[in-house]
């Protein structure tokens, strides 16, 4: 049976995600950095509550802040996603880590597709392998932080804008590409709030490359 390159790519990325997910759950991997531990605590906290309260996690005495105070310096987008994954049977202590890996793999895939569309497959593979060994990528390889979600939002924004403008060649987007582009902005806002403002210059530079 002959497999197309797209099928091989899809199976490879899917296998990488499944192996990573099995590793985290089976060996009960737990990050050592305080931020990741705090976000995992928030997922465990909101998952134990009624879903109507998921949008309002509390500090519960963490970092010296008295119980009852709400977490207001971050939006709850990532926390809610972690709680949703827990609903399907993934342990709350592992849900954000698995979500992070999924976001990283999605970001790498979108970056690869972006370079491949703008240049060629060889250039895309070189860019992809280079991204994987950069210090910042190694630092955030398996954490429960927001960085992977923000990277995924930016990668989706760039890929959608570049693919849409190359396809139409008139700086206009089809309804499908427009929906994806809006989704990237909404997703970033729900996870990291006003950092979404930085996506506008990225979008402009991409569309008028």
XYZ file of C-alpha atoms in Angstrom:
209
model
C 0.000 0.000 0.000
C 1.409 3.333 -1.068
C 1.099 6.177 1.414
C 1.170 9.786 0.307
C 3.557 12.230 1.951
C 0.617 13.972 3.634
C -0.529 10.684 5.153
C 2.975 9.903 6.402
C 3.255 13.374 7.923
C -0.126 13.020 9.647
C 0.671 9.567 11.035
C 4.115 10.703 12.237
C 2.800 13.743 14.085
C -0.080 11.729 15.539
C 2.233 8.974 16.757
C 4.548 11.531 18.361
C 1.611 12.994 20.282
C 0.281 9.602 21.436
C 3.713 8.482 22.657
C 4.178 11.750 24.559
C 0.723 11.463 26.124
C 1.361 7.865 27.199
C 4.712 8.838 28.723
C 3.213 11.648 30.827
C 0.292 9.598 32.113
C 2.094 6.280 32.615
C 5.125 7.701 34.424
C 3.083 10.413 36.189
C 5.414 13.144 35.030
C 5.156 16.289 37.120
C 6.990 19.536 36.251
C 9.332 21.160 38.746
C 8.797 24.820 37.835
C 6.431 26.733 40.168
C 4.333 28.257 37.373
C 3.450 24.880 35.895
C 2.629 23.496 39.322
C 0.338 26.451 40.012
C -1.546 26.074 36.708
C -1.977 22.348 37.322
C -3.357 23.230 40.757
C -5.859 25.579 39.084
C -7.024 22.822 36.731
C -7.507 20.446 39.665
C -9.364 23.191 41.510
C -11.831 24.118 38.754
C -12.342 20.480 37.723
C -13.610 19.742 41.237
C -16.218 22.511 40.870
C -19.364 22.856 38.807
C -18.554 23.829 35.217
C -20.330 27.158 35.687
C -17.463 28.227 38.001
C -14.597 27.218 35.690
C -14.108 30.743 34.452
C -13.217 32.017 37.949
C -10.272 30.107 39.489
C -9.043 31.272 42.902
C -5.578 31.603 44.442
C -6.567 29.473 47.449
C -3.621 30.663 49.522
C -0.964 30.188 46.826
C 1.916 32.682 46.627
C 0.798 34.258 49.900
C -2.522 35.507 48.536
C -5.439 34.860 50.931
C -8.082 32.277 49.965
C -11.119 33.648 48.207
C -9.204 35.999 45.898
C -9.720 35.298 42.210
C -6.866 34.827 39.730
C -7.079 37.992 37.626
C -3.624 38.294 36.058
C -4.339 35.514 33.533
C -7.376 34.576 31.510
C -8.801 31.121 32.189
C -8.667 29.797 28.608
C -5.880 27.276 29.166
C -7.275 26.228 32.546
C -10.695 25.520 31.041
C -9.122 23.470 28.247
C -7.291 21.411 30.844
C -10.537 20.804 32.735
C -12.280 19.738 29.507
C -9.535 17.190 28.814
C -10.027 15.880 32.342
C -13.696 15.263 31.530
C -12.678 12.645 28.938
C -10.572 10.700 31.431
C -7.167 12.398 31.375
C -5.913 13.019 34.946
C -6.178 16.727 35.894
C -2.503 16.632 36.913
C -1.565 15.678 33.333
C -4.143 17.498 31.218
C -2.258 20.796 30.855
C 0.987 18.975 30.047
C -0.733 17.000 27.299
C -2.448 20.151 26.047
C 0.941 21.882 25.952
C 2.438 19.107 23.821
C -0.552 19.207 21.483
C -0.151 22.973 21.126
C 3.593 22.628 20.493
C 3.098 19.930 17.871
C 0.362 22.006 16.261
C 2.651 25.042 16.221
C 5.550 23.109 14.696
C 3.243 21.625 12.066
C 1.813 25.036 11.131
C 5.285 26.586 10.960
C 6.444 23.709 8.771
C 3.444 24.119 6.442
C 3.966 27.885 6.307
C 7.605 27.638 5.209
C 6.810 24.781 2.812
C 4.138 26.882 1.123
C 6.344 29.971 0.929
C 9.558 28.134 -0.052
C 9.825 24.336 -0.358
C 9.751 21.142 1.706
C 13.526 21.033 2.239
C 13.604 24.575 3.616
C 10.603 23.777 5.828
C 12.287 20.692 7.293
C 15.475 22.647 7.996
C 13.454 25.392 9.709
C 11.473 22.818 11.693
C 14.537 20.965 12.977
C 16.214 24.252 13.857
C 13.161 25.369 15.862
C 13.169 22.139 17.830
C 16.682 22.633 19.187
C 16.539 26.320 20.060
C 17.063 27.097 23.782
C 13.579 28.559 24.241
C 11.969 25.459 22.705
C 13.982 23.159 24.957
C 13.036 25.275 27.985
C 9.303 24.994 27.285
C 9.267 21.427 25.942
C 6.959 19.957 28.620
C 5.372 22.548 30.896
C 1.870 23.676 31.858
C 2.400 27.337 30.954
C 0.711 29.564 28.367
C 3.628 29.960 25.962
C 2.694 27.034 23.717
C -0.881 28.308 23.364
C 0.370 31.767 22.379
C 2.825 30.247 19.894
C 0.032 28.158 18.377
C -2.149 31.269 18.019
C 0.609 33.187 16.241
C 1.501 30.209 14.031
C -2.152 29.766 13.023
C -2.424 33.496 12.289
C 0.657 33.500 10.052
C -0.232 30.273 8.242
C -3.817 31.372 7.595
C -2.879 34.842 6.380
C -0.018 33.615 4.192
C -1.945 30.686 2.720
C -5.009 32.799 2.041
C -3.159 35.643 0.355
C -1.008 33.284 -1.745
C -4.105 31.392 -2.848
C -6.145 34.460 -3.761
C -3.237 36.708 -4.780
C -5.236 39.841 -3.997
C -4.809 40.201 -0.209
C -8.362 38.962 0.402
C -9.327 35.877 2.395
C -12.039 33.328 1.744
C -14.676 32.807 4.463
C -12.846 29.652 5.588
C -9.484 31.398 5.966
C -11.188 34.389 7.578
C -12.793 32.101 10.172
C -9.440 30.485 10.975
C -7.794 33.885 11.267
C -10.449 35.186 13.649
C -10.183 31.963 15.644
C -6.448 32.510 16.155
C -7.120 35.955 17.632
C -9.949 34.710 19.854
C -7.902 31.753 21.084
C -4.939 33.959 21.999
C -7.242 36.399 23.811
C -8.896 33.668 25.873
C -5.510 32.316 26.944
C -3.296 35.367 27.388
C -5.504 38.421 27.139
C -4.143 41.648 25.721
C -0.965 40.106 24.327
C -3.181 39.481 21.303
C -2.377 43.083 20.308
C 1.040 41.860 19.147
C -0.657 39.701 16.529
C -1.759 42.714 14.487
C 1.731 43.759 13.276
C 2.497 40.081 12.632
C -0.643 39.831 10.510
C 0.188 42.993 8.549
C 3.761 41.895 7.844
C 2.527 38.467 6.752
C -0.174 39.691 4.403
C 2.115 42.219 2.708
C 5.267 40.106 2.676
